[in-house]
mmCIF file of C-alpha atoms in Angstrom:
data_model
loop_
_atom_site.group_PDB
_atom_site.id
_atom_site.type_symbol
_atom_site.label_atom_id
_atom_site.label_comp_id
_atom_site.label_asym_id
_atom_site.label_seq_id
_atom_site.Cartn_x
_atom_site.Cartn_y
_atom_site.Cartn_z
ATOM 1 C CA MET A 14 125.173 120.249 80.655
ATOM 2 C CA GLU A 15 123.124 123.483 81.479
ATOM 3 C CA TYR A 16 124.103 124.305 85.732
ATOM 4 C CA ARG A 17 121.715 126.252 87.768
ATOM 5 C CA ARG A 18 120.829 127.537 91.263
ATOM 6 C CA LEU A 19 120.580 125.667 93.987
ATOM 7 C CA GLY A 20 117.386 127.784 95.950
ATOM 8 C CA ARG A 21 118.472 131.040 97.016
ATOM 9 C CA SER A 22 122.489 130.279 97.718
ATOM 10 C CA GLY A 23 124.617 131.135 94.928
ATOM 11 C CA LEU A 24 126.169 127.854 94.590
ATOM 12 C CA ARG A 25 125.571 126.016 90.750
ATOM 13 C CA VAL A 26 125.007 122.491 89.835
ATOM 14 C CA SER A 27 124.146 120.848 86.938
ATOM 15 C CA THR A 28 121.011 120.227 85.842
ATOM 16 C CA ILE A 29 122.323 115.573 86.148
ATOM 17 C CA THR A 30 123.265 115.123 88.734
ATOM 18 C CA MET A 31 124.908 111.493 89.736
ATOM 19 C CA GLY A 32 123.139 109.217 92.458
ATOM 20 C CA THR A 33 125.463 106.398 94.108
ATOM 21 C CA MET A 34 122.862 104.274 96.010
ATOM 22 C CA THR A 35 124.415 101.564 93.867
ATOM 23 C CA PHE A 36 127.695 102.263 95.055
ATOM 24 C CA GLY A 37 129.103 98.776 97.086
ATOM 25 C CA GLY A 38 125.463 97.143 97.763
ATOM 26 C CA GLN A 39 125.244 95.779 100.292
ATOM 27 C CA GLY A 40 123.727 96.401 103.857
ATOM 28 C CA ALA A 41 121.018 99.386 103.629
ATOM 29 C CA PHE A 42 119.759 98.840 99.774
ATOM 30 C CA ALA A 43 121.460 96.052 99.008
ATOM 31 C CA ASN A 44 119.298 95.789 96.485
ATOM 32 C CA VAL A 45 119.247 98.663 93.494
ATOM 33 C CA GLY A 46 122.557 97.086 92.587
ATOM 34 C CA ASN A 47 126.771 95.812 93.444
ATOM 35 C CA THR A 48 128.674 98.538 91.459
ATOM 36 C CA ASP A 49 132.194 97.936 92.556
ATOM 37 C CA VAL A 50 135.557 100.130 92.970
ATOM 38 C CA ALA A 51 136.314 99.948 89.225
ATOM 39 C CA GLN A 52 133.040 100.207 87.462
ATOM 40 C CA ALA A 53 131.831 103.283 90.225
ATOM 41 C CA ARG A 54 134.839 105.077 89.035
ATOM 42 C CA ARG A 55 134.558 104.610 85.398
ATOM 43 C CA GLN A 56 130.659 106.020 86.289
ATOM 44 C CA VAL A 57 132.393 108.961 87.746
ATOM 45 C CA ASP A 58 135.267 110.027 84.644
ATOM 46 C CA VAL A 59 131.552 109.168 82.283
ATOM 47 C CA ALA A 60 129.592 111.472 84.851
ATOM 48 C CA ILE A 61 132.231 114.336 84.657
ATOM 49 C CA GLU A 62 133.014 114.257 81.345
ATOM 50 C CA ALA A 63 129.428 115.552 81.015
ATOM 51 C CA GLY A 64 129.164 117.732 83.032
ATOM 52 C CA VAL A 65 127.741 116.816 86.032
ATOM 53 C CA ASN A 66 129.377 118.648 89.237
ATOM 54 C CA LEU A 67 127.634 117.307 91.435
ATOM 55 C CA PHE A 68 127.366 113.537 93.431
ATOM 56 C CA ASP A 69 124.790 112.706 96.310
ATOM 57 C CA THR A 70 124.964 109.586 98.627
ATOM 58 C CA ALA A 71 124.081 109.270 102.497
ATOM 59 C CA ASP A 72 124.992 107.275 105.084
ATOM 60 C CA ILE A 73 123.437 104.459 105.388
ATOM 61 C CA TYR A 74 123.427 103.145 101.596
ATOM 62 C CA SER A 75 125.502 100.360 101.672
ATOM 63 C CA ASP A 76 126.680 100.838 105.490
ATOM 64 C CA GLY A 77 128.504 104.056 104.402
ATOM 65 C CA VAL A 78 130.207 101.492 101.208
ATOM 66 C CA SER A 79 128.940 103.732 98.402
ATOM 67 C CA GLU A 80 130.497 107.042 100.928
ATOM 68 C CA ASP A 81 133.598 105.280 100.936
ATOM 69 C CA ILE A 82 133.762 104.188 97.251
ATOM 70 C CA LEU A 83 132.451 107.701 96.318
ATOM 71 C CA GLY A 84 135.804 109.849 98.068
ATOM 72 C CA GLU A 85 138.204 106.607 96.535
ATOM 73 C CA VAL A 86 137.134 107.391 93.339
ATOM 74 C CA LEU A 87 137.276 111.089 94.173
ATOM 75 C CA GLN A 88 140.906 111.479 95.060
ATOM 76 C CA GLY A 89 142.530 113.961 92.976
ATOM 77 C CA ARG A 90 139.242 115.611 91.561
ATOM 78 C CA ARG A 91 137.951 116.095 94.638
ATOM 79 C CA ASP A 92 137.959 119.971 94.503
ATOM 80 C CA ASP A 93 135.925 120.345 90.965
ATOM 81 C CA VAL A 94 132.976 118.784 91.960
ATOM 82 C CA LEU A 95 130.457 118.906 94.821
ATOM 83 C CA VAL A 96 129.264 116.081 97.119
ATOM 84 C CA ALA A 97 126.111 115.694 98.866
ATOM 85 C CA THR A 98 125.623 113.178 101.683
ATOM 86 C CA LYS A 99 122.935 112.729 104.594
ATOM 87 C CA ALA A 100 122.625 111.374 108.035
ATOM 88 C CA ARG A 101 118.794 110.843 109.898
ATOM 89 C CA MET A 102 118.460 107.118 108.975
ATOM 90 C CA VAL A 103 119.026 104.894 111.642
ATOM 91 C CA ALA A 104 122.481 103.665 110.863
ATOM 92 C CA GLY A 105 123.635 101.415 113.887
ATOM 93 C CA PRO A 106 121.895 99.134 116.278
ATOM 94 C CA GLY A 107 121.679 101.625 119.703
ATOM 95 C CA PRO A 108 118.870 104.529 120.729
ATOM 96 C CA ASN A 109 120.898 107.029 119.316
ATOM 97 C CA ASP A 110 122.195 106.004 116.220
ATOM 98 C CA GLY A 111 119.506 108.020 114.594
ATOM 99 C CA GLY A 112 117.115 110.766 114.435
ATOM 100 C CA ALA A 113 118.555 114.390 114.308
ATOM 101 C CA SER A 114 119.701 114.773 117.716
ATOM 102 C CA ARG A 115 122.641 117.073 117.815
ATOM 103 C CA HIS A 116 124.095 113.998 118.932
ATOM 104 C CA HIS A 117 123.681 111.961 115.960
ATOM 105 C CA LEU A 118 124.357 114.847 112.963
ATOM 106 C CA VAL A 119 127.698 116.172 114.626
ATOM 107 C CA ARG A 120 128.962 112.251 114.837
ATOM 108 C CA SER A 121 127.603 111.509 111.259
ATOM 109 C CA VAL A 122 129.227 113.807 109.526
ATOM 110 C CA GLU A 123 132.127 113.500 110.902
ATOM 111 C CA ARG A 124 131.690 109.579 109.708
ATOM 112 C CA SER A 125 130.566 110.558 106.612
ATOM 113 C CA LEU A 126 133.620 113.459 106.653
ATOM 114 C CA ARG A 127 136.675 110.413 106.836
ATOM 115 C CA ARG A 128 134.732 107.266 104.798
ATOM 116 C CA LEU A 129 134.519 110.250 101.494
ATOM 117 C CA ARG A 130 138.530 112.011 102.599
ATOM 118 C CA THR A 131 137.474 114.774 102.799
ATOM 119 C CA ASP A 132 137.330 118.106 104.863
ATOM 120 C CA HIS A 133 133.764 119.141 104.030
ATOM 121 C CA VAL A 134 131.112 118.181 102.685
ATOM 122 C CA ASP A 135 129.249 120.496 100.450
ATOM 123 C CA LEU A 136 125.764 120.001 100.786
ATOM 124 C CA TYR A 137 124.323 117.939 103.725
ATOM 125 C CA GLN A 138 120.649 116.795 104.298
ATOM 126 C CA ILE A 139 118.598 115.939 106.814
ATOM 127 C CA HIS A 140 116.961 112.287 105.373
ATOM 128 C CA GLU A 141 113.902 112.391 106.275
ATOM 129 C CA TRP A 142 111.354 114.176 109.246
ATOM 130 C CA ASP A 143 112.600 114.076 112.926
ATOM 131 C CA GLY A 144 108.674 114.376 115.202
ATOM 132 C CA GLN A 145 110.837 113.278 118.533
ATOM 133 C CA THR A 146 113.368 115.967 117.883
ATOM 134 C CA PRO A 147 113.027 119.928 118.470
ATOM 135 C CA LEU A 148 114.228 122.069 114.962
ATOM 136 C CA GLU A 149 116.045 124.230 117.639
ATOM 137 C CA GLU A 150 118.344 121.446 118.216
ATOM 138 C CA THR A 151 118.691 119.932 114.252
ATOM 139 C CA LEU A 152 118.854 123.444 112.873
ATOM 140 C CA GLU A 153 121.254 124.605 115.596
ATOM 141 C CA ALA A 154 124.246 121.597 114.748
ATOM 142 C CA LEU A 155 123.998 121.872 111.375
ATOM 143 C CA ASP A 156 124.285 125.295 111.840
ATOM 144 C CA THR A 157 127.795 125.119 113.727
ATOM 145 C CA LEU A 158 128.726 123.054 111.483
ATOM 146 C CA VAL A 159 128.700 125.206 108.634
ATOM 147 C CA ARG A 160 130.583 127.237 110.861
ATOM 148 C CA SER A 161 133.063 124.868 111.546
ATOM 149 C CA GLY A 162 133.241 124.321 107.822
ATOM 150 C CA LYS A 163 132.532 121.222 107.827
ATOM 151 C CA VAL A 164 129.400 121.577 105.943
ATOM 152 C CA ARG A 165 129.002 124.667 103.099
ATOM 153 C CA TYR A 166 125.250 124.260 102.762
ATOM 154 C CA VAL A 167 122.691 122.474 103.942
ATOM 155 C CA GLY A 168 119.246 121.088 102.524
ATOM 156 C CA ALA A 169 116.419 118.431 103.563
ATOM 157 C CA SER A 170 114.761 115.994 101.970
ATOM 158 C CA ASN A 171 111.354 113.443 102.426
ATOM 159 C CA HIS A 172 110.116 116.636 104.661
ATOM 160 C CA SER A 173 105.543 116.864 104.480
ATOM 161 C CA GLY A 174 105.448 120.835 103.546
ATOM 162 C CA TRP A 175 104.366 121.945 106.627
ATOM 163 C CA GLN A 176 106.798 120.140 108.155
ATOM 164 C CA LEU A 177 110.063 122.153 105.554
ATOM 165 C CA MET A 178 107.746 125.325 106.187
ATOM 166 C CA LYS A 179 108.337 125.398 109.913
ATOM 167 C CA ALA A 180 111.752 123.942 109.748
ATOM 168 C CA LEU A 181 112.573 127.387 107.520
ATOM 169 C CA ALA A 182 110.320 129.674 110.024
ATOM 170 C CA VAL A 183 112.792 128.225 112.727
ATOM 171 C CA ALA A 184 116.325 128.916 111.302
ATOM 172 C CA ASP A 185 114.674 132.292 110.064
ATOM 173 C CA ALA A 186 113.863 133.037 113.743
ATOM 174 C CA ARG A 187 116.922 132.193 115.522
ATOM 175 C CA GLY A 188 119.225 132.966 112.337
ATOM 176 C CA TYR A 189 120.886 129.642 112.064
ATOM 177 C CA GLN A 190 121.275 128.224 108.468
ATOM 178 C CA ARG A 191 118.667 127.673 105.857
ATOM 179 C CA TYR A 192 117.785 124.757 104.423
ATOM 180 C CA VAL A 193 118.682 125.687 100.418
ATOM 181 C CA SER A 194 117.271 122.900 99.015
ATOM 182 C CA GLN A 195 115.032 120.238 99.346
ATOM 183 C CA GLN A 196 115.681 116.692 98.361
ATOM 184 C CA ILE A 197 112.001 114.683 97.249
ATOM 185 C CA HIS A 198 110.236 111.883 94.691
ATOM 186 C CA TYR A 199 109.094 113.828 91.756
ATOM 187 C CA THR A 200 107.911 111.694 88.371
ATOM 188 C CA LEU A 201 105.143 111.731 85.799
ATOM 189 C CA GLN A 202 104.122 108.539 88.204
ATOM 190 C CA ALA A 203 103.606 110.143 91.244
ATOM 191 C CA ARG A 204 103.011 114.667 91.406
ATOM 192 C CA ASP A 205 101.735 114.743 95.188
ATOM 193 C CA ALA A 206 104.786 117.240 95.650
ATOM 194 C CA GLU A 207 103.374 119.476 93.073
ATOM 195 C CA ASP A 208 100.240 119.460 95.598
ATOM 196 C CA GLU A 209 102.454 121.836 98.544
ATOM 197 C CA LEU A 210 106.576 121.139 97.883
ATOM 198 C CA VAL A 211 107.068 122.918 94.702
ATOM 199 C CA PRO A 212 104.777 125.854 95.558
ATOM 200 C CA LEU A 213 107.013 125.918 98.677
ATOM 201 C CA THR A 214 109.951 126.108 96.818
ATOM 202 C CA LEU A 215 109.371 129.199 94.732
ATOM 203 C CA ASP A 216 107.719 131.214 97.288
ATOM 204 C CA GLN A 217 111.025 130.569 99.649
ATOM 205 C CA ASP A 218 113.751 130.136 96.409
ATOM 206 C CA LEU A 219 114.787 126.683 97.908
ATOM 207 C CA GLY A 220 116.240 123.888 95.220
ATOM 208 C CA ILE A 221 114.346 120.650 94.354
ATOM 209 C CA LEU A 222 116.876 117.599 94.106
ATOM 210 C CA VAL A 223 114.579 115.319 92.337
ATOM 211 C CA TRP A 224 115.458 111.402 93.395
ATOM 212 C CA SER A 225 114.089 108.011 91.236
ATOM 213 C CA PRO A 226 113.354 110.817 88.815
ATOM 214 C CA LEU A 227 112.215 107.502 86.679
ATOM 215 C CA ALA A 228 110.370 106.056 89.612
ATOM 216 C CA GLY A 229 112.562 103.313 90.009
ATOM 217 C CA GLY A 230 112.289 101.875 86.640
ATOM 218 C CA LEU A 231 108.573 102.338 86.099
ATOM 219 C CA LEU A 232 108.812 105.230 83.911
ATOM 220 C CA SER A 233 112.547 103.339 81.407
ATOM 221 C CA GLY A 234 110.117 102.105 79.070
ATOM 222 C CA LYS A 235 110.633 98.482 80.117
ATOM 223 C CA TYR A 236 107.330 98.261 82.021
ATOM 224 C CA ARG A 237 104.028 98.096 79.372
ATOM 225 C CA ARG A 238 100.952 96.787 79.436
ATOM 226 C CA ASP A 239 99.856 92.805 78.735
ATOM 227 C CA ARG A 240 104.161 92.377 78.539
ATOM 228 C CA SER A 241 105.911 90.564 81.093
ATOM 229 C CA ALA A 242 109.048 92.182 83.396
ATOM 230 C CA PRO A 243 111.942 91.767 82.243
ATOM 231 C CA GLU A 244 113.794 89.005 84.773
ATOM 232 C CA GLY A 245 115.359 91.002 87.544
ATOM 233 C CA SER A 246 112.802 93.437 87.649
ATOM 234 C CA ARG A 247 111.877 94.612 91.070
ATOM 235 C CA HIS A 248 108.954 96.605 90.141
ATOM 236 C CA LEU A 249 105.277 95.572 90.729
ATOM 237 C CA THR A 250 106.355 92.587 92.642
ATOM 238 C CA ASP A 251 108.077 92.357 95.970
ATOM 239 C CA TRP A 252 109.780 96.840 95.590
ATOM 240 C CA SER A 253 107.089 99.297 96.378
ATOM 241 C CA GLU A 254 108.788 102.314 96.481
ATOM 242 C CA PRO A 255 107.359 104.291 95.066
ATOM 243 C CA PRO A 256 104.183 102.432 95.566
ATOM 244 C CA VAL A 257 101.357 101.851 92.209
ATOM 245 C CA HIS A 258 98.093 103.389 92.920
ATOM 246 C CA ASP A 259 96.552 103.084 89.192
ATOM 247 C CA GLU A 260 99.045 100.778 87.365
ATOM 248 C CA GLY A 261 96.184 101.241 84.296
ATOM 249 C CA LYS A 262 97.889 104.957 84.279
ATOM 250 C CA LEU A 263 100.977 104.231 84.585
ATOM 251 C CA TYR A 264 100.186 101.907 81.398
ATOM 252 C CA ASP A 265 99.237 104.993 80.160
ATOM 253 C CA THR A 266 101.703 107.475 80.683
ATOM 254 C CA VAL A 267 104.613 104.619 79.816
ATOM 255 C CA ASP A 268 102.429 104.533 76.586
ATOM 256 C CA VAL A 269 102.539 108.361 76.023
ATOM 257 C CA LEU A 270 106.805 108.242 77.440
ATOM 258 C CA VAL A 271 107.180 105.534 74.394
ATOM 259 C CA GLU A 272 105.630 107.095 71.634
ATOM 260 C CA VAL A 273 107.542 110.229 71.950
ATOM 261 C CA GLY A 274 110.281 109.401 72.727
ATOM 262 C CA GLU A 275 110.053 107.082 69.375
ATOM 263 C CA ALA A 276 109.544 110.767 67.604
ATOM 264 C CA HIS A 277 112.992 111.628 68.600
ATOM 265 C CA GLY A 278 114.932 108.403 68.376
ATOM 266 C CA VAL A 279 115.311 108.054 72.055
ATOM 267 C CA SER A 280 114.819 105.839 75.059
ATOM 268 C CA ALA A 281 111.356 106.953 77.355
ATOM 269 C CA ALA A 282 113.856 107.434 80.514
ATOM 270 C CA GLN A 283 115.152 110.562 78.102
ATOM 271 C CA VAL A 284 111.747 111.293 77.688
ATOM 272 C CA ALA A 285 110.117 110.974 81.526
ATOM 273 C CA LEU A 286 113.654 112.998 82.770
ATOM 274 C CA ALA A 287 113.371 115.983 80.276
ATOM 275 C CA TRP A 288 109.657 116.636 81.171
ATOM 276 C CA LEU A 289 111.329 117.171 84.624
ATOM 277 C CA LEU A 290 113.690 119.037 83.610
ATOM 278 C CA GLY A 291 111.269 121.404 82.352
ATOM 279 C CA ARG A 292 108.865 121.668 85.306
ATOM 280 C CA PRO A 293 108.652 125.065 88.110
ATOM 281 C CA GLY A 294 111.303 124.445 90.821
ATOM 282 C CA VAL A 295 113.164 121.311 89.955
ATOM 283 C CA THR A 296 117.383 122.089 89.463
ATOM 284 C CA SER A 297 118.596 118.655 88.717
ATOM 285 C CA LEU A 298 118.185 114.462 88.993
ATOM 286 C CA VAL A 299 119.472 112.341 90.885
ATOM 287 C CA ILE A 300 120.212 109.923 88.429
ATOM 288 C CA GLY A 301 121.788 106.308 89.444
ATOM 289 C CA ALA A 302 122.666 103.503 87.122
ATOM 290 C CA ARG A 303 123.512 99.768 86.888
ATOM 291 C CA THR A 304 125.498 100.014 83.631
ATOM 292 C CA GLU A 305 127.887 102.496 82.246
ATOM 293 C CA GLU A 306 124.696 102.197 79.378
ATOM 294 C CA GLN A 307 122.342 103.297 81.068
ATOM 295 C CA LEU A 308 124.338 106.384 82.842
ATOM 296 C CA ARG A 309 124.433 107.755 79.055
ATOM 297 C CA ASP A 310 121.367 107.070 78.565
ATOM 298 C CA ASN A 311 120.388 109.118 81.065
ATOM 299 C CA LEU A 312 122.677 112.208 81.544
ATOM 300 C CA ALA A 313 121.576 112.643 77.286
ATOM 301 C CA ALA A 314 118.293 113.942 78.386
ATOM 302 C CA ALA A 315 119.547 116.950 79.194
ATOM 303 C CA ASP A 316 119.779 118.024 75.621
ATOM 304 C CA LEU A 317 116.543 116.829 74.975
ATOM 305 C CA VAL A 318 113.706 119.633 73.873
ATOM 306 C CA LEU A 319 110.602 118.619 74.272
ATOM 307 C CA THR A 320 108.009 120.553 72.596
ATOM 308 C CA ASP A 321 104.799 121.984 74.045
ATOM 309 C CA ASP A 322 102.370 119.581 72.459
ATOM 310 C CA GLU A 323 104.574 116.702 73.482
ATOM 311 C CA ARG A 324 104.041 118.425 77.195
ATOM 312 C CA ARG A 325 100.904 118.641 77.153
ATOM 313 C CA ARG A 326 100.732 115.103 76.174
ATOM 314 C CA LEU A 327 102.682 113.931 79.491
ATOM 315 C CA ASP A 328 101.149 116.463 81.898
ATOM 316 C CA GLN A 329 97.281 115.265 81.000
ATOM 317 C CA VAL A 330 98.219 111.880 80.610
ATOM 318 C CA SER A 331 99.144 111.815 83.691
ATOM 319 C CA ALA A 332 97.028 114.172 85.692
ATOM 320 C CA VAL A 333 95.736 114.253 88.694
ATOM 321 C CA PRO A 334 92.588 115.875 89.796
ATOM 322 C CA LEU A 335 92.952 118.730 92.305
ATOM 323 C CA ARG A 336 93.087 117.685 96.272
ATOM 324 C CA TYR A 337 91.230 120.173 98.613
ATOM 325 C CA PRO A 338 91.884 123.365 99.015
ATOM 326 C CA HIS A 339 93.019 123.526 95.353
ATOM 327 C CA TRP A 340 89.862 123.408 93.875
ATOM 328 C CA HIS A 341 88.281 125.385 96.188
ATOM 329 C CA GLN A 342 91.120 128.064 95.810
ATOM 330 C CA ALA A 343 90.633 126.951 91.999
ATOM 331 C CA ALA A 344 87.474 128.015 91.611
ATOM 332 C CA THR A 345 86.983 131.059 94.036
ATOM 333 C CA ALA A 346 90.748 132.452 94.993
ATOM 334 C CA LYS A 347 92.307 133.198 91.414
ATOM 335 C CA ASP A 348 92.053 136.396 91.447
ATOM 336 C CA ARG A 349 94.967 136.981 93.994
ATOM 337 C CA LEU A 350 97.232 133.918 92.866
ATOM 338 C CA SER A 351 101.048 133.767 92.962
ATOM 339 C CA ALA A 352 103.522 132.318 91.132
ATOM 340 C CA ALA A 353 103.731 129.102 93.552
ATOM 341 C CA ASP A 354 99.619 129.072 93.179
ATOM 342 C CA LEU A 355 99.088 128.622 89.438
ATOM 343 C CA SER A 356 102.913 126.453 89.548
ATOM 344 C CA LEU A 357 99.563 123.784 90.436
ATOM 345 C CA LEU A 358 96.082 125.800 89.984
ATOM 346 C CA GLY A 359 96.978 127.292 86.184
ATOM 347 C CA PRO A 360 95.963 124.956 83.810
ATOM 348 C CA HIS A 361 93.546 124.803 86.130
ATOM 349 C CA LEU A 362 91.594 127.991 85.352
ATOM 350 C CA GLY A 363 89.326 128.567 82.918
#
C-alpha cells in the first residue's frame, strides 16, 4: 500500500481509505448496506492487514451508529490508525441540528468523540457547504477545535470551486487552520471535478479524498448494455447518486473497463479505481463494501498498474467537452498556463 501526503500537511494516508457508511444500515443512508459489528470488525481487520490507515465516517451515517461501530471495533488499536468524520448535515429535529455554525460543530464533535470512543478526530470535515453561516464563524470554530486538541486537521467536502477558495482565503486572512483536503465525488462516470476542484487542489496544495469512486457501483461491471441489472441493484432505478446524464456513455465506459480488466485478469472495479489513483491531485479513494470479497477486490486496486495506452482509452471514452471559460483558455491562453491549468487543458492543446 502506498502512502501519500495529505495536502500540505505532514500527514501520510493510505491510497485506499475505508469508508464506513454501510456500518449500521439504519436511519440516514440505510439503503447502502447493513454491516453489523462482527462484519465491521472483520472488514476493518482485512483493511488494516492490507495497509489501510485511514477510516472515514460521518455523524449522520446510520444516525451515528456508523461512528459507534467504528469506535467499538477500533478499541485497542486506535493509536495505530487515523479516523476521519464529518458534520454539517441535519442530525436532528431542532433548528440548530444542522449547518456549520459554532454551536452545531462544537456539539457535533463532542458527540462524535463519545461514539468513536476517542479523545480526538484526525480529520474533521465540513460535510457540505453552508451558505447561511458566516465562514468566519465556521473556520474560527474549527480553529478552536484544533487548538483544543479535539481535532488534528480539518477538511471540506462537496464544495464548489469558489466556495472552497473563499474558505481558504478567509482562513489565510484570519490566521485560522486551513483545510488540508477536500472529499469529493470524482469518477470515470462523472469527471466534473476536473473543471475547478482538481486544479484548485493542485494550486492550493490540498489533498483529494474521493467518495464513491465506483459511482455507487455503476463502474463495477455489473451494469452493462442490454443486460438486466442484478436483483437488488440500486442504480438506474430509484437511487440517483450520482445521477446518470448519458446512459450510453456510461455503458461505453464500462465496456472499456471490462476489456482492460480482462487483459489484467482483474475486475472492472479495480481498473476504475486504479485509473483514479493515477489522476492529478488524488490522494486516497474512500471505498465501502458490503462483503469481504468486494473489500478485498477493491483493496487490490492499490497495486494495479495501467499502461499509458489503457489510460488513454479510458480518458477518451469518458471525456467530456471543455466548458467555458476552459475552451477559450485552451485556444487563447496556452502561452501562460500553470501546472494546475494544464491538469485540465493539457490534453486539449495542440
